[in-house]
Amino acid sequence: MHVIDLRSDTVTQPTRAMRAAMLEARVGDDVYGEDPTVNALQERLAAELGFDAGLFVPTGTQSNLLALLAHCERGDEYLVGMEAHTYKYEGGGAAVLGSIQPQPIVQATDGSLPLDSIAAAIKPVDPHFARTRLLALENTWHGRALPLDYLRSAHALARAHGLGMHLDGARLFNAALACQVPPREIARHFDTVSVCLSKGLGAPVGSVLVGSRALIDKARRWRKVCGGGWRQAGLLAAAALHALDHHVARLAEDHARAAMLAERLRGIGGIDLLGQHTNMVFIDVPAERLQALDAHLRTAGIRASIGYLPTLRLVTHLDIDDDGIERTAAAFARFFARD
Ligand SMILES: *Cc1c(COP(=O)(O)O)cnc(C)c1O
């Protein structure tokens, strides 16, 4: 049975055309800076997002870590959302490996860090305190795109206090689509931006960190320190370039299918539809039925993210078609019809 895997947009299989692009890739030793395909990917994303330089890395986690290490030094701190990936889901890397203190900030329901909370968290220059150096935002956050005027205000506030700005833009292209602007209109508010190729864009592996030449040079050094200098990585960069050529515009299909799924689930008694944003649908079901629901879905060949977040998350992507949405909605309807 074909499994409909809605746990995350990370689960996509490389398409046949993507594999062909990988097979054809020209490669070289990237530690020497000689992999033409890696260089093309880095230059392309940097140019598209309005920066001098880019750095191709294996994961979004490493990309964010390298950004934090490039912006901050030992004893510095970064302001970050309490529920942000960069704070909560990256093993505390900045603190563990960089002696950089996170200052988590309780987020508003739309994922933004309230400006007054940011202002209140910025520490005076005083030996008692860590040195506040950086504001780190995430976009999309749980599928939500941060409003553009919020980004403008956050940028102005950060600059007024001499802070750098980093964006965890794992799903930057989804955010840009939701805001109907080119991605650089979001990226322009930041000094560094991390973009995942392995989420909705459908590459098997990889993220790119973009920024000024100076910041990316620092990040490159830290990547080596973290054991992340790689060699003929052009095989992977070729998949990423293929994704940028062929899988950006189609993100609109993922958003439309998520909306379609939300619409179908809305009408089912027992399901509380919490929201649908870009390619994600969040629902609540009675806690005592979660395990049975999980088992029911697995039997129907459907995987959902159950138990990882407080709510149930369904994510659309490259490998989910209209039929997958229909089958999923039908399986939910059957389960809740059993009462
Ligand atoms: C997936 C993700 C990351 C990290 O990416 P990995 O490649 O899994 O390390 C960072 N931030 C956000 C918001 C993500 O969704």
Short mmCIF file of N, CA, C and O in Angstrom, two decimals, residues 211-290:
data_model
loop_
_atom_site.label_atom_id
_atom_site.label_comp_id
_atom_site.label_asym_id
_atom_site.label_seq_id
_atom_site.Cartn_x
_atom_site.Cartn_y
_atom_site.Cartn_z
N GLY A 211 24.56 35.46 3.81
CA GLY A 211 24.87 36.64 4.61
C GLY A 211 25.98 37.45 3.95
O GLY A 211 26.32 37.21 2.78
N SER A 212 26.56 38.37 4.70
CA SER A 212 27.69 39.15 4.20
C SER A 212 28.89 38.22 4.05
O SER A 212 28.96 37.16 4.67
N ARG A 213 29.85 38.65 3.24
CA ARG A 213 31.07 37.85 3.06
C ARG A 213 31.73 37.58 4.42
O ARG A 213 32.15 36.46 4.71
N ALA A 214 31.80 38.60 5.26
CA ALA A 214 32.49 38.45 6.55
C ALA A 214 31.80 37.41 7.43
O ALA A 214 32.45 36.56 8.04
N LEU A 215 30.46 37.48 7.50
CA LEU A 215 29.74 36.51 8.34
C LEU A 215 29.84 35.11 7.78
O LEU A 215 29.98 34.12 8.52
N ILE A 216 29.76 34.98 6.46
CA ILE A 216 29.82 33.64 5.86
C ILE A 216 31.23 33.06 5.98
O ILE A 216 31.40 31.86 6.18
N ASP A 217 32.26 33.91 5.91
CA ASP A 217 33.63 33.42 6.14
C ASP A 217 33.77 32.85 7.56
O ASP A 217 34.38 31.81 7.77
N LYS A 218 33.19 33.56 8.52
CA LYS A 218 33.22 33.06 9.90
C LYS A 218 32.46 31.74 10.00
O LYS A 218 32.91 30.79 10.65
N ALA A 219 31.28 31.69 9.38
CA ALA A 219 30.46 30.47 9.42
C ALA A 219 31.21 29.29 8.79
O ALA A 219 31.13 28.16 9.28
N ARG A 220 31.94 29.58 7.73
CA ARG A 220 32.68 28.50 7.05
C ARG A 220 33.75 27.93 7.99
O ARG A 220 33.95 26.73 8.08
N ARG A 221 34.42 28.83 8.70
CA ARG A 221 35.43 28.36 9.66
C ARG A 221 34.77 27.51 10.75
O ARG A 221 35.24 26.42 11.08
N TRP A 222 33.63 27.98 11.27
CA TRP A 222 32.94 27.21 12.31
C TRP A 222 32.41 25.88 11.77
O TRP A 222 32.35 24.89 12.50
N ARG A 223 32.02 25.89 10.50
CA ARG A 223 31.56 24.61 9.92
C ARG A 223 32.69 23.59 9.97
O ARG A 223 32.48 22.42 10.32
N LYS A 224 33.90 24.02 9.65
CA LYS A 224 35.06 23.12 9.70
C LYS A 224 35.29 22.63 11.14
O LYS A 224 35.52 21.45 11.39
N VAL A 225 35.21 23.61 12.08
CA VAL A 225 35.41 23.26 13.50
C VAL A 225 34.38 22.21 13.93
O VAL A 225 34.68 21.31 14.71
N CYS A 226 33.16 22.33 13.41
CA CYS A 226 32.09 21.38 13.76
C CYS A 226 32.19 20.09 12.94
O CYS A 226 31.27 19.26 13.00
N GLY A 227 33.24 19.94 12.18
CA GLY A 227 33.41 18.71 11.41
C GLY A 227 32.58 18.66 10.14
O GLY A 227 32.34 17.59 9.59
N GLY A 228 32.15 19.84 9.69
CA GLY A 228 31.21 19.87 8.56
C GLY A 228 31.81 20.31 7.24
O GLY A 228 31.08 20.60 6.30
N GLY A 229 33.15 20.36 7.14
CA GLY A 229 33.76 20.64 5.83
C GLY A 229 33.57 19.41 4.97
O GLY A 229 33.94 18.32 5.38
N TRP A 230 32.97 19.58 3.81
CA TRP A 230 32.72 18.36 3.01
C TRP A 230 33.37 18.47 1.64
O TRP A 230 33.83 19.52 1.23
N ARG A 231 33.40 17.37 0.98
CA ARG A 231 34.21 17.27 -0.25
C ARG A 231 33.36 17.38 -1.51
O ARG A 231 32.90 18.44 -1.82
N GLN A 232 33.07 16.27 -2.19
CA GLN A 232 32.35 16.37 -3.47
C GLN A 232 30.84 16.50 -3.21
O GLN A 232 30.03 15.71 -3.69
N ALA A 233 30.48 17.54 -2.49
CA ALA A 233 29.09 17.74 -2.08
C ALA A 233 28.22 18.23 -3.24
O ALA A 233 27.01 18.41 -3.07
N GLY A 234 28.83 18.42 -4.39
CA GLY A 234 28.07 18.85 -5.56
C GLY A 234 26.95 17.90 -5.94
O GLY A 234 25.94 18.32 -6.53
N LEU A 235 27.10 16.62 -5.60
CA LEU A 235 26.02 15.66 -5.85
C LEU A 235 24.74 16.12 -5.14
O LEU A 235 23.63 16.00 -5.67
N LEU A 236 24.92 16.63 -3.93
CA LEU A 236 23.77 17.09 -3.15
C LEU A 236 23.33 18.49 -3.59
O LEU A 236 22.14 18.80 -3.63
N ALA A 237 24.32 19.33 -3.92
CA ALA A 237 23.99 20.68 -4.39
C ALA A 237 23.20 20.60 -5.69
O ALA A 237 22.32 21.45 -5.94
N ALA A 238 23.47 19.59 -6.51
CA ALA A 238 22.73 19.44 -7.77
C ALA A 238 21.25 19.18 -7.49
O ALA A 238 20.38 19.70 -8.20
N ALA A 239 20.98 18.40 -6.46
CA ALA A 239 19.59 18.15 -6.08
C ALA A 239 18.94 19.45 -5.61
O ALA A 239 17.78 19.75 -5.93
N ALA A 240 19.71 20.23 -4.85
CA ALA A 240 19.18 21.51 -4.34
C ALA A 240 18.90 22.48 -5.49
O ALA A 240 17.86 23.16 -5.49
N LEU A 241 19.82 22.56 -6.45
CA LEU A 241 19.60 23.44 -7.60
C LEU A 241 18.38 22.99 -8.40
O LEU A 241 17.58 23.81 -8.86
N HIS A 242 18.24 21.69 -8.54
CA HIS A 242 17.07 21.16 -9.24
C HIS A 242 15.80 21.56 -8.51
O HIS A 242 14.80 21.96 -9.12
N ALA A 243 15.84 21.50 -7.19
CA ALA A 243 14.67 21.89 -6.38
C ALA A 243 14.33 23.36 -6.60
O ALA A 243 13.16 23.73 -6.74
N LEU A 244 15.36 24.22 -6.64
CA LEU A 244 15.11 25.65 -6.84
C LEU A 244 14.53 25.92 -8.23
O LEU A 244 13.70 26.81 -8.41
N ASP A 245 14.95 25.12 -9.21
CA ASP A 245 14.43 25.30 -10.57
C ASP A 245 12.99 24.79 -10.71
O ASP A 245 12.21 25.37 -11.45
N HIS A 246 12.67 23.69 -10.03
CA HIS A 246 11.43 22.99 -10.35
C HIS A 246 10.41 22.90 -9.22
O HIS A 246 9.27 22.53 -9.46
N HIS A 247 10.82 23.19 -7.98
CA HIS A 247 9.91 22.91 -6.87
C HIS A 247 9.49 24.14 -6.06
O HIS A 247 8.92 24.00 -5.00
N VAL A 248 9.81 25.33 -6.55
CA VAL A 248 9.43 26.53 -5.81
C VAL A 248 7.98 26.91 -6.13
O VAL A 248 7.14 27.03 -5.23
N ALA A 249 7.69 27.07 -7.42
CA ALA A 249 6.34 27.51 -7.81
C ALA A 249 5.28 26.51 -7.35
O ALA A 249 4.17 26.90 -6.95
N ARG A 250 5.65 25.23 -7.34
CA ARG A 250 4.66 24.22 -7.00
C ARG A 250 4.30 24.18 -5.50
O ARG A 250 3.38 23.48 -5.10
N LEU A 251 5.03 24.95 -4.67
CA LEU A 251 4.65 25.02 -3.25
C LEU A 251 3.20 25.49 -3.11
O LEU A 251 2.52 25.14 -2.13
N ALA A 252 2.74 26.25 -4.10
CA ALA A 252 1.34 26.71 -4.08
C ALA A 252 0.38 25.52 -4.04
O ALA A 252 -0.69 25.59 -3.43
N GLU A 253 0.77 24.43 -4.69
CA GLU A 253 -0.08 23.22 -4.67
C GLU A 253 -0.16 22.66 -3.24
O GLU A 253 -1.22 22.22 -2.80
N ASP A 254 0.96 22.68 -2.54
CA ASP A 254 0.97 22.17 -1.15
C ASP A 254 0.04 23.02 -0.28
O ASP A 254 -0.70 22.48 0.55
N HIS A 255 0.11 24.35 -0.47
CA HIS A 255 -0.74 25.23 0.33
C HIS A 255 -2.21 24.98 0.00
O HIS A 255 -3.06 24.93 0.90
N ALA A 256 -2.50 24.81 -1.28
CA ALA A 256 -3.89 24.57 -1.69
C ALA A 256 -4.39 23.24 -1.13
O ALA A 256 -5.54 23.13 -0.68
N ARG A 257 -3.53 22.23 -1.15
CA ARG A 257 -3.96 20.92 -0.63
C ARG A 257 -4.14 20.95 0.88
O ARG A 257 -5.04 20.29 1.42
N ALA A 258 -3.31 21.72 1.57
CA ALA A 258 -3.49 21.85 3.02
C ALA A 258 -4.83 22.52 3.31
O ALA A 258 -5.57 22.11 4.23
N ALA A 259 -5.17 23.54 2.51
CA ALA A 259 -6.46 24.23 2.68
C ALA A 259 -7.61 23.26 2.42
O ALA A 259 -8.62 23.25 3.13
N MET A 260 -7.42 22.42 1.38
CA MET A 260 -8.44 21.44 1.02
C MET A 260 -8.64 20.43 2.16
O MET A 260 -9.77 20.11 2.54
N LEU A 261 -7.54 19.97 2.72
CA LEU A 261 -7.61 19.01 3.82
C LEU A 261 -8.30 19.64 5.04
O LEU A 261 -9.17 19.02 5.66
N ALA A 262 -7.93 20.88 5.34
CA ALA A 262 -8.53 21.58 6.49
C ALA A 262 -10.04 21.68 6.29
O ALA A 262 -10.82 21.45 7.22
N GLU A 263 -10.43 22.01 5.07
CA GLU A 263 -11.85 22.16 4.76
C GLU A 263 -12.60 20.84 4.99
O GLU A 263 -13.70 20.82 5.55
N ARG A 264 -11.98 19.75 4.56
CA ARG A 264 -12.61 18.44 4.72
C ARG A 264 -12.69 18.02 6.18
O ARG A 264 -13.66 17.41 6.61
N LEU A 265 -11.65 18.34 6.97
CA LEU A 265 -11.62 17.92 8.38
C LEU A 265 -12.54 18.78 9.23
O LEU A 265 -13.07 18.31 10.25
N ARG A 266 -12.76 20.02 8.80
CA ARG A 266 -13.57 20.96 9.56
C ARG A 266 -14.97 20.41 9.84
O ARG A 266 -15.52 20.60 10.91
N GLY A 267 -15.49 19.68 8.88
CA GLY A 267 -16.86 19.21 9.00
C GLY A 267 -17.03 17.93 9.82
O GLY A 267 -18.14 17.43 9.97
N ILE A 268 -15.92 17.37 10.33
CA ILE A 268 -16.01 16.08 11.02
C ILE A 268 -16.17 16.29 12.52
O ILE A 268 -15.31 16.93 13.15
N GLY A 269 -17.26 15.78 13.09
CA GLY A 269 -17.48 15.90 14.53
C GLY A 269 -16.39 15.16 15.29
O GLY A 269 -16.02 14.04 14.91
N GLY A 270 -15.85 15.75 16.37
CA GLY A 270 -14.76 15.13 17.11
C GLY A 270 -13.42 15.75 16.80
O GLY A 270 -12.46 15.59 17.54
N ILE A 271 -13.36 16.46 15.66
CA ILE A 271 -12.11 17.14 15.31
C ILE A 271 -12.27 18.63 15.55
O ILE A 271 -13.24 19.24 15.11
N ASP A 272 -11.30 19.20 16.24
CA ASP A 272 -11.26 20.64 16.44
C ASP A 272 -10.16 21.18 15.52
O ASP A 272 -8.97 20.93 15.75
N LEU A 273 -10.58 21.84 14.46
CA LEU A 273 -9.61 22.39 13.51
C LEU A 273 -9.01 23.66 14.11
O LEU A 273 -9.69 24.67 14.27
N LEU A 274 -7.72 23.59 14.46
CA LEU A 274 -7.08 24.75 15.11
C LEU A 274 -6.61 25.77 14.10
O LEU A 274 -6.55 26.96 14.39
N GLY A 275 -6.24 25.29 12.91
CA GLY A 275 -5.80 26.24 11.91
C GLY A 275 -5.07 25.58 10.77
O GLY A 275 -4.63 24.42 10.87
N GLN A 276 -5.01 26.29 9.67
CA GLN A 276 -4.23 25.85 8.51
C GLN A 276 -3.42 27.05 8.05
O GLN A 276 -3.96 28.14 7.85
N HIS A 277 -2.12 26.83 7.95
CA HIS A 277 -1.24 27.90 7.50
C HIS A 277 -0.24 27.28 6.53
O HIS A 277 0.38 26.27 6.84
N THR A 278 -0.07 27.92 5.38
CA THR A 278 0.80 27.44 4.29
C THR A 278 0.59 25.93 4.09
O THR A 278 -0.51 25.52 3.73
N ASN A 279 1.61 25.09 4.35
CA ASN A 279 1.44 23.66 4.05
C ASN A 279 1.14 22.82 5.30
O ASN A 279 1.39 21.62 5.31
N MET A 280 0.65 23.47 6.36
CA MET A 280 0.41 22.74 7.60
C MET A 280 -1.03 22.88 8.10
O MET A 280 -1.60 23.97 8.03
N VAL A 281 -1.55 21.77 8.61
CA VAL A 281 -2.88 21.76 9.22
C VAL A 281 -2.71 21.27 10.66
O VAL A 281 -2.04 20.26 10.89
N PHE A 282 -3.30 22.00 11.59
CA PHE A 282 -3.23 21.61 13.00
C PHE A 282 -4.64 21.29 13.49
O PHE A 282 -5.57 22.09 13.29
N ILE A 283 -4.79 20.13 14.12
CA ILE A 283 -6.10 19.78 14.68
C ILE A 283 -5.92 19.27 16.11
O ILE A 283 -4.82 18.84 16.50
N ASP A 284 -6.99 19.32 16.84
CA ASP A 284 -7.03 18.76 18.18
C ASP A 284 -8.09 17.67 18.15
O ASP A 284 -9.14 17.85 17.54
N VAL A 285 -7.81 16.56 18.81
CA VAL A 285 -8.83 15.52 18.99
C VAL A 285 -8.80 15.15 20.47
O VAL A 285 -7.79 15.40 21.14
N PRO A 286 -9.87 14.56 20.98
CA PRO A 286 -9.86 14.20 22.41
C PRO A 286 -8.63 13.33 22.73
O PRO A 286 -8.35 12.36 22.02
N ALA A 287 -7.89 13.73 23.78
CA ALA A 287 -6.60 13.09 24.09
C ALA A 287 -6.73 11.58 24.24
O ALA A 287 -5.86 10.82 23.82
N GLU A 288 -7.86 11.12 24.82
CA GLU A 288 -8.01 9.69 25.07
C GLU A 288 -8.20 8.89 23.78
O GLU A 288 -8.13 7.67 23.79
N ARG A 289 -8.41 9.58 22.66
CA ARG A 289 -8.60 8.86 21.40
C ARG A 289 -7.36 8.90 20.49
O ARG A 289 -7.36 8.31 19.41
N LEU A 290 -6.34 9.62 20.95
CA LEU A 290 -5.17 9.82 20.08
C LEU A 290 -4.51 8.52 19.66
O LEU A 290 -4.19 8.31 18.49
#
